[in-house]
């Protein structure tokens, strides 16, 4: 393997985690541990991302990446979205807030991609789709490595044809949003991380990073054994010292009252894996409408955090959440690598 993934001292990527968990502290800790950390640009303004990049660069000379959400299109399920707005209104009233405005937006894509080309982080990673070839070319000219999250071989083919340098193979076990290019459960085969890694390995010589359910040292060894060049773990770092996840979220991960995880559209309109809580159970039929539903539910989720109620909050978690440890991120990197290969 050539390039940045092959050069890592520890074959671990600390996943980008939008919504607060990813912090400059976590990225610096990853770099200092010989791993690769990512700033999560999702939901932030370009100015906020720029400030975080400056913060990381002031504190480490190690490599790091920035992750972006590739925008989709406004929902085709307008009637279902309106019905969901009506469904949530009483719950918002109980929490003492109004539902949010279910608008579509592109998460400030143009400003953020301009910024990436300008700031040239070591790696730019993309999820929910592939970057246009012109953007990839612009990033390459600046020396930035391009990584694209894929969930099946067809998406990998598209990513490769866009010029991707690294594939992040995200299996169905992964915490938070599924990175599929089209958020359609009817066409999603739901491949597991190891099956996907093996399938990509047969198809391409590009570096493959395995993501989803990497929770124990043995999972790292198994992923590398299946042909991955590194792993990308998110949930395993949620409880780390440097994680910015809320206390509510960190506590829920060790609360035996939760019986497991599931995929849901209830919080954001895009399928994402989290601990099964009451909000998820009460809204099993939320339509495909991202990020409209993200904006719709935001005031409810904020109020629930404020009220200390984990049952009204998205508690993103991968299937291996029960193994998530506390302590410095560097120690978690070390531990994950302790099984050898
Ligand atoms: C709280 C949380 C937030 C996440 N946010 C992002 C994100 O902003 N961008 C992204 O590409 N992946 C995001 N992911 C997914 C990770 O990149 C990765 O695929 C996933 O964490 C791997 O599965 P694991 O959680 O079982 O380790 C997030 C995961 C979690 C747990």
mmCIF file of C-alpha atoms and ligand atoms in Angstrom:
data_model
loop_
_atom_site.group_PDB
_atom_site.id
_atom_site.type_symbol
_atom_site.label_atom_id
_atom_site.label_comp_id
_atom_site.label_asym_id
_atom_site.label_seq_id
_atom_site.Cartn_x
_atom_site.Cartn_y
_atom_site.Cartn_z
ATOM 1 C CA UNK A 1 0.000 0.000 0.000
ATOM 2 C CA UNK A 2 1.265 3.414 -0.824
ATOM 3 C CA UNK A 3 0.119 6.763 0.413
ATOM 4 C CA UNK A 4 -1.108 8.034 3.682
ATOM 5 C CA UNK A 5 -3.081 4.986 4.793
ATOM 6 C CA UNK A 6 -0.117 2.654 4.296
ATOM 7 C CA UNK A 7 2.188 5.087 6.093
ATOM 8 C CA UNK A 8 0.167 5.189 9.312
ATOM 9 C CA UNK A 9 2.023 3.978 12.364
ATOM 10 C CA UNK A 10 -1.267 2.568 13.642
ATOM 11 C CA UNK A 11 -3.751 1.361 10.999
ATOM 12 C CA UNK A 12 -6.632 3.198 12.671
ATOM 13 C CA UNK A 13 -8.781 6.044 11.441
ATOM 14 C CA UNK A 14 -10.711 7.836 14.165
ATOM 15 C CA UNK A 15 -13.966 8.395 12.310
ATOM 16 C CA UNK A 16 -15.423 11.800 11.593
ATOM 17 C CA UNK A 17 -18.448 12.221 13.857
ATOM 18 C CA UNK A 18 -20.627 15.215 13.079
ATOM 19 C CA UNK A 19 -22.956 16.628 15.706
ATOM 20 C CA UNK A 20 -20.319 17.240 18.371
ATOM 21 C CA UNK A 21 -18.340 14.053 19.015
ATOM 22 C CA UNK A 22 -15.438 14.956 16.700
ATOM 23 C CA UNK A 23 -13.297 17.670 18.246
ATOM 24 C CA UNK A 24 -9.902 19.158 17.399
ATOM 25 C CA UNK A 25 -8.710 17.471 20.619
ATOM 26 C CA UNK A 26 -9.717 14.059 19.270
ATOM 27 C CA UNK A 27 -8.020 14.723 15.930
ATOM 28 C CA UNK A 28 -4.797 15.876 17.603
ATOM 29 C CA UNK A 29 -4.847 12.850 19.924
ATOM 30 C CA UNK A 30 -5.273 10.523 16.939
ATOM 31 C CA UNK A 31 -2.369 12.130 15.069
ATOM 32 C CA UNK A 32 -0.128 11.970 18.114
ATOM 33 C CA UNK A 33 -0.997 8.289 18.543
ATOM 34 C CA UNK A 34 0.153 7.519 14.997
ATOM 35 C CA UNK A 35 -3.440 7.128 13.755
ATOM 36 C CA UNK A 36 -5.495 9.392 11.487
ATOM 37 C CA UNK A 37 -8.207 11.653 12.868
ATOM 38 C CA UNK A 38 -10.934 13.522 11.020
ATOM 39 C CA UNK A 39 -12.714 16.785 11.581
ATOM 40 C CA UNK A 40 -16.408 16.441 10.775
ATOM 41 C CA UNK A 41 -17.558 19.350 8.635
ATOM 42 C CA UNK A 42 -21.192 18.192 8.531
ATOM 43 C CA UNK A 43 -23.700 20.690 10.026
ATOM 44 C CA UNK A 44 -20.935 23.273 10.553
ATOM 45 C CA UNK A 45 -20.412 26.531 8.717
ATOM 46 C CA UNK A 46 -17.314 26.854 6.549
ATOM 47 C CA UNK A 47 -15.972 29.396 9.051
ATOM 48 C CA UNK A 48 -16.310 26.905 11.910
ATOM 49 C CA UNK A 49 -14.475 24.260 9.896
ATOM 50 C CA UNK A 50 -11.702 26.730 9.073
ATOM 51 C CA UNK A 51 -11.268 27.569 12.761
ATOM 52 C CA UNK A 52 -11.068 23.877 13.698
ATOM 53 C CA UNK A 53 -8.460 23.187 11.005
ATOM 54 C CA UNK A 54 -6.366 26.086 12.321
ATOM 55 C CA UNK A 55 -6.733 24.737 15.859
ATOM 56 C CA UNK A 56 -5.517 21.262 14.836
ATOM 57 C CA UNK A 57 -2.600 22.658 12.825
ATOM 58 C CA UNK A 58 -1.497 24.793 15.745
ATOM 59 C CA UNK A 59 -1.191 21.695 17.923
ATOM 60 C CA UNK A 60 0.145 18.907 15.729
ATOM 61 C CA UNK A 61 2.207 18.456 12.618
ATOM 62 C CA UNK A 62 0.677 15.020 12.133
ATOM 63 C CA UNK A 63 -1.723 14.187 9.324
ATOM 64 C CA UNK A 64 -5.480 14.695 9.614
ATOM 65 C CA UNK A 65 -8.540 14.742 7.424
ATOM 66 C CA UNK A 66 -11.768 16.672 6.960
ATOM 67 C CA UNK A 67 -15.056 14.947 6.146
ATOM 68 C CA UNK A 68 -17.958 16.355 4.135
ATOM 69 C CA UNK A 69 -21.549 15.290 3.447
ATOM 70 C CA UNK A 70 -22.261 15.133 -0.285
ATOM 71 C CA UNK A 71 -25.659 16.816 -0.781
ATOM 72 C CA UNK A 72 -28.613 14.922 -2.240
ATOM 73 C CA UNK A 73 -31.878 16.335 -3.573
ATOM 74 C CA UNK A 74 -35.034 17.665 -1.897
ATOM 75 C CA UNK A 75 -37.385 14.895 -0.821
ATOM 76 C CA UNK A 76 -39.870 13.339 -3.245
ATOM 77 C CA UNK A 77 -42.037 12.395 -0.264
ATOM 78 C CA UNK A 78 -43.700 15.758 0.372
ATOM 79 C CA UNK A 79 -47.020 14.352 1.611
ATOM 80 C CA UNK A 80 -45.323 11.903 3.942
ATOM 81 C CA UNK A 81 -43.121 14.714 5.234
ATOM 82 C CA UNK A 82 -46.189 16.889 5.939
ATOM 83 C CA UNK A 83 -47.783 13.977 7.774
ATOM 84 C CA UNK A 84 -44.615 13.545 9.840
ATOM 85 C CA UNK A 85 -44.650 17.258 10.731
ATOM 86 C CA UNK A 86 -48.213 16.782 12.050
ATOM 87 C CA UNK A 87 -47.191 13.594 13.870
ATOM 88 C CA UNK A 88 -44.416 15.399 15.767
ATOM 89 C CA UNK A 89 -46.357 18.543 16.702
ATOM 90 C CA UNK A 90 -47.896 17.172 19.936
ATOM 91 C CA UNK A 91 -44.524 15.839 21.067
ATOM 92 C CA UNK A 92 -42.937 19.233 20.441
ATOM 93 C CA UNK A 93 -45.710 20.879 22.473
ATOM 94 C CA UNK A 94 -45.022 18.546 25.394
ATOM 95 C CA UNK A 95 -41.338 19.549 25.234
ATOM 96 C CA UNK A 96 -42.345 23.227 25.130
ATOM 97 C CA UNK A 97 -40.935 23.921 21.662
ATOM 98 C CA UNK A 98 -42.152 24.255 18.077
ATOM 99 C CA UNK A 99 -41.053 21.764 15.459
ATOM 100 C CA UNK A 100 -38.265 23.036 13.213
ATOM 101 C CA UNK A 101 -38.731 24.172 9.621
ATOM 102 C CA UNK A 102 -38.294 21.055 7.433
ATOM 103 C CA UNK A 103 -36.179 22.732 4.769
ATOM 104 C CA UNK A 104 -33.754 21.104 2.381
ATOM 105 C CA UNK A 105 -30.224 22.475 2.182
ATOM 106 C CA UNK A 106 -26.854 21.408 0.831
ATOM 107 C CA UNK A 107 -24.965 21.934 4.104
ATOM 108 C CA UNK A 108 -23.011 24.812 2.551
ATOM 109 C CA UNK A 109 -21.343 22.481 0.052
ATOM 110 C CA UNK A 110 -19.787 25.074 -2.273
ATOM 111 C CA UNK A 111 -18.227 27.095 0.551
ATOM 112 C CA UNK A 112 -16.883 23.968 2.236
ATOM 113 C CA UNK A 113 -15.411 22.431 -0.896
ATOM 114 C CA UNK A 114 -13.732 25.770 -1.759
ATOM 115 C CA UNK A 115 -12.354 25.812 1.755
ATOM 116 C CA UNK A 116 -10.987 22.263 1.462
ATOM 117 C CA UNK A 117 -9.158 23.101 -1.746
ATOM 118 C CA UNK A 118 -7.822 26.214 -0.073
ATOM 119 C CA UNK A 119 -6.732 24.566 3.209
ATOM 120 C CA UNK A 120 -5.558 21.285 1.643
ATOM 121 C CA UNK A 121 -5.841 18.886 4.593
ATOM 122 C CA UNK A 122 -3.940 15.615 4.151
ATOM 123 C CA UNK A 123 -7.187 13.774 3.418
ATOM 124 C CA UNK A 124 -10.679 14.840 2.363
ATOM 125 C CA UNK A 125 -13.352 12.218 2.891
ATOM 126 C CA UNK A 126 -16.882 12.178 1.554
ATOM 127 C CA UNK A 127 -20.016 10.364 2.570
ATOM 128 C CA UNK A 128 -23.566 10.082 1.104
ATOM 129 C CA UNK A 129 -22.127 10.223 -2.405
ATOM 130 C CA UNK A 130 -19.031 10.842 -4.459
ATOM 131 C CA UNK A 131 -17.373 14.173 -5.186
ATOM 132 C CA UNK A 132 -17.433 15.384 -8.793
ATOM 133 C CA UNK A 133 -14.256 14.553 -10.747
ATOM 134 C CA UNK A 134 -13.471 18.294 -11.077
ATOM 135 C CA UNK A 135 -13.389 18.633 -7.299
ATOM 136 C CA UNK A 136 -11.213 15.528 -7.002
ATOM 137 C CA UNK A 137 -8.805 16.989 -9.552
ATOM 138 C CA UNK A 138 -8.659 20.288 -7.656
ATOM 139 C CA UNK A 139 -7.943 18.460 -4.391
ATOM 140 C CA UNK A 140 -5.287 16.292 -6.028
ATOM 141 C CA UNK A 141 -3.535 19.370 -7.390
ATOM 142 C CA UNK A 142 -3.230 20.593 -3.810
ATOM 143 C CA UNK A 143 -1.890 17.248 -2.586
ATOM 144 C CA UNK A 144 -5.040 16.187 -0.744
ATOM 145 C CA UNK A 145 -5.874 12.483 -0.743
ATOM 146 C CA UNK A 146 -9.527 11.729 -1.529
ATOM 147 C CA UNK A 147 -11.402 9.033 0.388
ATOM 148 C CA UNK A 148 -14.983 8.058 -0.425
ATOM 149 C CA UNK A 149 -17.318 6.048 1.794
ATOM 150 C CA UNK A 150 -19.025 3.198 -0.050
ATOM 151 C CA UNK A 151 -21.464 0.525 1.078
ATOM 152 C CA UNK A 152 -21.375 -1.800 -1.931
ATOM 153 C CA UNK A 153 -19.314 -2.633 -4.997
ATOM 154 C CA UNK A 154 -21.415 -0.492 -7.368
ATOM 155 C CA UNK A 155 -20.735 2.601 -5.256
ATOM 156 C CA UNK A 156 -17.049 1.683 -5.177
ATOM 157 C CA UNK A 157 -17.020 1.554 -9.019
ATOM 158 C CA UNK A 158 -18.501 5.060 -9.103
ATOM 159 C CA UNK A 159 -16.051 6.365 -6.503
ATOM 160 C CA UNK A 160 -13.132 4.911 -8.454
ATOM 161 C CA UNK A 161 -14.355 6.517 -11.667
ATOM 162 C CA UNK A 162 -14.492 9.866 -9.857
ATOM 163 C CA UNK A 163 -10.810 9.515 -8.991
ATOM 164 C CA UNK A 164 -10.977 8.356 -5.355
ATOM 165 C CA UNK A 165 -7.632 7.354 -3.851
ATOM 166 C CA UNK A 166 -8.980 5.426 -0.861
ATOM 167 C CA UNK A 167 -12.264 3.581 -0.278
ATOM 168 C CA UNK A 168 -13.896 3.558 3.130
ATOM 169 C CA UNK A 169 -15.889 0.319 3.186
ATOM 170 C CA UNK A 170 -18.805 0.954 5.509
ATOM 171 C CA UNK A 171 -20.670 -2.140 6.621
ATOM 172 C CA UNK A 172 -24.193 -2.366 7.958
ATOM 173 C CA UNK A 173 -22.917 -2.509 11.578
ATOM 174 C CA UNK A 174 -21.718 1.115 11.490
ATOM 175 C CA UNK A 175 -22.974 3.744 13.895
ATOM 176 C CA UNK A 176 -24.885 6.837 12.683
ATOM 177 C CA UNK A 177 -25.827 7.567 9.069
ATOM 178 C CA UNK A 178 -25.438 4.957 6.418
ATOM 179 C CA UNK A 179 -23.086 6.399 3.837
ATOM 180 C CA UNK A 180 -24.907 4.945 0.821
ATOM 181 C CA UNK A 181 -25.097 7.159 -2.273
ATOM 182 C CA UNK A 182 -28.878 6.738 -2.485
ATOM 183 C CA UNK A 183 -30.664 6.301 0.815
ATOM 184 C CA UNK A 184 -32.993 3.602 -0.462
ATOM 185 C CA UNK A 185 -33.527 0.544 1.708
ATOM 186 C CA UNK A 186 -35.115 -1.373 -1.192
ATOM 187 C CA UNK A 187 -31.838 -1.416 -3.125
ATOM 188 C CA UNK A 188 -29.487 -1.726 -0.160
ATOM 189 C CA UNK A 189 -28.106 -5.233 0.295
ATOM 190 C CA UNK A 190 -26.822 -4.263 3.743
ATOM 191 C CA UNK A 191 -23.397 -5.844 3.330
ATOM 192 C CA UNK A 192 -21.383 -6.519 6.461
ATOM 193 C CA UNK A 193 -18.052 -4.814 6.902
ATOM 194 C CA UNK A 194 -15.936 -7.925 6.323
ATOM 195 C CA UNK A 195 -17.929 -9.079 3.288
ATOM 196 C CA UNK A 196 -17.624 -5.630 1.755
ATOM 197 C CA UNK A 197 -13.891 -5.427 2.436
ATOM 198 C CA UNK A 198 -13.368 -8.811 0.783
ATOM 199 C CA UNK A 199 -15.512 -7.822 -2.214
ATOM 200 C CA UNK A 200 -13.613 -4.559 -2.693
ATOM 201 C CA UNK A 201 -10.289 -6.299 -2.277
ATOM 202 C CA UNK A 202 -11.191 -8.575 -5.191
ATOM 203 C CA UNK A 203 -12.175 -5.581 -7.291
ATOM 204 C CA UNK A 204 -9.433 -3.005 -6.698
ATOM 205 C CA UNK A 205 -5.880 -2.383 -5.593
ATOM 206 C CA UNK A 206 -6.861 0.913 -3.935
ATOM 207 C CA UNK A 207 -6.402 1.127 -0.169
ATOM 208 C CA UNK A 208 -9.533 -0.012 1.686
ATOM 209 C CA UNK A 209 -10.468 1.237 5.159
ATOM 210 C CA UNK A 210 -12.951 -0.985 7.005
ATOM 211 C CA UNK A 211 -15.711 0.792 8.955
ATOM 212 C CA UNK A 212 -18.589 -0.587 10.981
ATOM 213 C CA UNK A 213 -18.602 -2.575 14.183
ATOM 214 C CA UNK A 214 -14.845 -2.339 14.752
ATOM 215 C CA UNK A 215 -15.067 -2.485 18.514
ATOM 216 C CA UNK A 216 -12.453 -4.943 19.796
ATOM 217 C CA UNK A 217 -8.811 -5.737 18.994
ATOM 218 C CA UNK A 218 -9.997 -8.934 17.300
ATOM 219 C CA UNK A 219 -12.227 -6.894 14.956
ATOM 220 C CA UNK A 220 -9.206 -4.904 13.795
ATOM 221 C CA UNK A 221 -7.226 -8.087 13.190
ATOM 222 C CA UNK A 222 -10.162 -9.653 11.307
ATOM 223 C CA UNK A 223 -10.591 -6.583 9.078
ATOM 224 C CA UNK A 224 -6.877 -6.479 8.248
ATOM 225 C CA UNK A 225 -6.992 -10.230 7.664
ATOM 226 C CA UNK A 226 -9.864 -9.764 5.202
ATOM 227 C CA UNK A 227 -7.696 -7.391 3.197
ATOM 228 C CA UNK A 228 -8.349 -3.968 4.718
ATOM 229 C CA UNK A 229 -5.386 -1.591 4.955
ATOM 230 C CA UNK A 230 -6.781 0.145 8.037
ATOM 231 C CA UNK A 231 -9.964 0.373 10.078
ATOM 232 C CA UNK A 232 -12.192 3.372 10.767
ATOM 233 C CA UNK A 233 -13.876 3.325 14.166
ATOM 234 C CA UNK A 234 -16.397 5.828 15.481
ATOM 235 C CA UNK A 235 -18.381 4.311 18.328
ATOM 236 C CA UNK A 236 -15.197 2.963 19.955
ATOM 237 C CA UNK A 237 -14.119 6.598 20.554
ATOM 238 C CA UNK A 238 -17.449 8.087 21.635
ATOM 239 C CA UNK A 239 -16.648 7.714 25.337
ATOM 240 C CA UNK A 240 -13.000 8.778 25.036
ATOM 241 C CA UNK A 241 -11.691 11.757 27.000
ATOM 242 C CA UNK A 242 -11.389 13.862 23.838
ATOM 243 C CA UNK A 243 -14.842 13.017 22.479
ATOM 244 C CA UNK A 244 -17.334 15.874 22.389
ATOM 245 C CA UNK A 245 -20.347 13.538 22.613
ATOM 246 C CA UNK A 246 -22.876 14.676 25.208
ATOM 247 C CA UNK A 247 -22.847 13.099 28.668
ATOM 248 C CA UNK A 248 -26.352 11.845 27.884
ATOM 249 C CA UNK A 249 -24.997 9.962 24.873
ATOM 250 C CA UNK A 250 -21.945 8.616 26.724
ATOM 251 C CA UNK A 251 -24.093 7.393 29.600
ATOM 252 C CA UNK A 252 -26.622 5.740 27.315
ATOM 253 C CA UNK A 253 -23.859 3.612 25.773
ATOM 254 C CA UNK A 254 -23.339 1.877 29.117
ATOM 255 C CA UNK A 255 -26.980 1.860 30.233
ATOM 256 C CA UNK A 256 -28.161 -1.740 30.332
ATOM 257 C CA UNK A 257 -31.712 -0.500 29.754
ATOM 258 C CA UNK A 258 -30.981 -0.293 26.021
ATOM 259 C CA UNK A 259 -31.315 -3.625 24.327
ATOM 260 C CA UNK A 260 -29.516 -2.872 21.077
ATOM 261 C CA UNK A 261 -29.263 -0.717 17.977
ATOM 262 C CA UNK A 262 -31.382 -0.317 14.845
ATOM 263 C CA UNK A 263 -31.533 1.749 11.681
ATOM 264 C CA UNK A 264 -34.023 4.618 11.768
ATOM 265 C CA UNK A 265 -35.129 7.649 9.752
ATOM 266 C CA UNK A 266 -37.017 9.126 12.710
ATOM 267 C CA UNK A 267 -34.420 11.741 13.671
ATOM 268 C CA UNK A 268 -33.009 12.962 10.354
ATOM 269 C CA UNK A 269 -34.898 11.370 7.442
ATOM 270 C CA UNK A 270 -31.823 9.354 6.420
ATOM 271 C CA UNK A 271 -31.171 5.870 7.745
ATOM 272 C CA UNK A 272 -28.838 5.893 10.697
ATOM 273 C CA UNK A 273 -27.959 3.365 13.387
ATOM 274 C CA UNK A 274 -28.532 4.263 17.009
ATOM 275 C CA UNK A 275 -29.590 2.817 20.337
ATOM 276 C CA UNK A 276 -33.262 1.908 20.219
ATOM 277 C CA UNK A 277 -35.051 4.491 22.358
ATOM 278 C CA UNK A 278 -38.629 5.709 22.678
ATOM 279 C CA UNK A 279 -38.473 8.346 19.912
ATOM 280 C CA UNK A 280 -37.209 5.707 17.505
ATOM 281 C CA UNK A 281 -39.902 3.243 18.565
ATOM 282 C CA UNK A 282 -42.701 5.801 18.338
ATOM 283 C CA UNK A 283 -41.784 6.906 14.807
ATOM 284 C CA UNK A 284 -41.022 3.797 12.760
ATOM 285 C CA UNK A 285 -42.400 5.218 9.499
ATOM 286 C CA UNK A 286 -40.561 8.523 9.086
ATOM 287 C CA UNK A 287 -40.142 9.196 5.363
ATOM 288 C CA UNK A 288 -36.974 9.504 3.295
ATOM 289 C CA UNK A 289 -36.367 13.245 3.650
ATOM 290 C CA UNK A 290 -32.840 14.317 4.519
ATOM 291 C CA UNK A 291 -31.933 16.818 5.794
ATOM 292 C CA UNK A 292 -35.516 18.114 6.016
ATOM 293 C CA UNK A 293 -36.269 15.877 9.008
ATOM 294 C CA UNK A 294 -32.912 16.721 10.601
ATOM 295 C CA UNK A 295 -34.089 20.353 10.697
ATOM 296 C CA UNK A 296 -37.635 19.359 11.700
ATOM 297 C CA UNK A 297 -36.570 17.417 14.798
ATOM 298 C CA UNK A 298 -33.691 19.632 15.882
ATOM 299 C CA UNK A 299 -35.675 21.713 18.445
ATOM 300 C CA UNK A 300 -37.122 18.517 19.943
ATOM 301 C CA UNK A 301 -33.695 16.922 20.224
ATOM 302 C CA UNK A 302 -32.180 20.049 21.771
ATOM 303 C CA UNK A 303 -35.027 20.269 24.271
ATOM 304 C CA UNK A 304 -34.615 16.592 25.166
ATOM 305 C CA UNK A 305 -30.883 17.112 25.825
ATOM 306 C CA UNK A 306 -31.740 20.137 27.940
ATOM 307 C CA UNK A 307 -34.337 18.104 29.829
ATOM 308 C CA UNK A 308 -31.856 15.253 30.320
ATOM 309 C CA UNK A 309 -34.090 12.800 28.446
ATOM 310 C CA UNK A 310 -32.087 10.344 26.310
ATOM 311 C CA UNK A 311 -35.303 8.945 24.843
ATOM 312 C CA UNK A 312 -35.794 12.066 22.750
ATOM 313 C CA UNK A 313 -32.248 12.220 21.363
ATOM 314 C CA UNK A 314 -30.449 10.421 18.548
ATOM 315 C CA UNK A 315 -28.068 8.098 20.363
ATOM 316 C CA UNK A 316 -25.958 7.059 17.368
ATOM 317 C CA UNK A 317 -24.073 3.830 17.984
ATOM 318 C CA UNK A 318 -22.638 0.960 15.999
ATOM 319 C CA UNK A 319 -23.442 -2.635 16.874
ATOM 320 C CA UNK A 320 -20.265 -2.956 18.993
ATOM 321 C CA UNK A 321 -21.219 -0.107 21.336
ATOM 322 C CA UNK A 322 -21.071 -2.224 24.483
ATOM 323 C CA UNK A 323 -17.270 -2.368 24.173
ATOM 324 C CA UNK A 324 -16.731 1.405 23.961
ATOM 325 C CA UNK A 325 -14.159 2.435 26.576
ATOM 326 C CA UNK A 326 -13.353 5.547 28.527
ATOM 327 C CA UNK A 327 -9.851 7.012 28.703
ATOM 328 C CA UNK A 328 -7.502 8.844 26.355
ATOM 329 C CA UNK A 329 -8.133 8.226 22.651
ATOM 330 C CA UNK A 330 -4.453 7.270 22.291
ATOM 331 C CA UNK A 331 -4.956 4.381 24.718
ATOM 332 C CA UNK A 332 -8.001 3.208 22.757
ATOM 333 C CA UNK A 333 -5.971 3.296 19.513
ATOM 334 C CA UNK A 334 -3.258 1.266 21.237
ATOM 335 C CA UNK A 335 -5.756 -1.237 22.634
ATOM 336 C CA UNK A 336 -7.528 -1.703 19.279
ATOM 337 C CA UNK A 337 -4.169 -2.586 17.725
ATOM 338 C CA UNK A 338 -3.188 -5.017 20.453
ATOM 339 C CA UNK A 339 -4.327 -8.269 18.819
ATOM 340 C CA UNK A 340 -1.667 -8.245 16.113
ATOM 341 C CA UNK A 341 -2.487 -9.551 12.666
HETATM 342 C C1 LIG B 1 -21.801 9.724 16.467
HETATM 343 C C2 LIG B 1 -21.343 9.400 15.065
HETATM 344 C C3 LIG B 1 -21.304 10.400 14.115
HETATM 345 C C4 LIG B 1 -20.851 10.119 12.818
HETATM 346 N N1 LIG B 1 -20.728 11.145 11.905
HETATM 347 C C5 LIG B 1 -20.159 10.899 10.694
HETATM 348 C C6 LIG B 1 -19.841 11.959 9.801
HETATM 349 O O1 LIG B 1 -20.035 13.136 10.101
HETATM 350 N N2 LIG B 1 -19.299 11.640 8.586
HETATM 351 C C7 LIG B 1 -19.009 10.352 8.234
HETATM 352 O O2 LIG B 1 -18.504 10.128 7.135
HETATM 353 N N3 LIG B 1 -19.285 9.328 9.064
HETATM 354 C C8 LIG B 1 -19.831 9.576 10.286
HETATM 355 N N4 LIG B 1 -20.063 8.531 11.148
HETATM 356 C C9 LIG B 1 -19.802 7.148 10.687
HETATM 357 C C10 LIG B 1 -18.324 6.783 10.815
HETATM 358 O O3 LIG B 1 -17.580 7.418 9.809
HETATM 359 C C11 LIG B 1 -18.096 5.272 10.675
HETATM 360 O O4 LIG B 1 -18.583 4.812 9.446
HETATM 361 C C12 LIG B 1 -18.761 4.483 11.782
HETATM 362 O O5 LIG B 1 -18.592 5.119 13.024
HETATM 363 C C13 LIG B 1 -18.168 3.093 11.833
HETATM 364 O O6 LIG B 1 -18.921 2.261 12.655
HETATM 365 P P1 LIG B 1 -18.708 2.138 14.255
HETATM 366 O O7 LIG B 1 -19.442 3.328 14.819
HETATM 367 O O8 LIG B 1 -19.321 0.852 14.571
HETATM 368 O O9 LIG B 1 -17.239 2.228 14.509
HETATM 369 C C14 LIG B 1 -20.488 8.793 12.464
HETATM 370 C C15 LIG B 1 -20.535 7.788 13.446
HETATM 371 C C16 LIG B 1 -20.935 8.073 14.730
HETATM 372 C C17 LIG B 1 -20.959 6.967 15.750
#
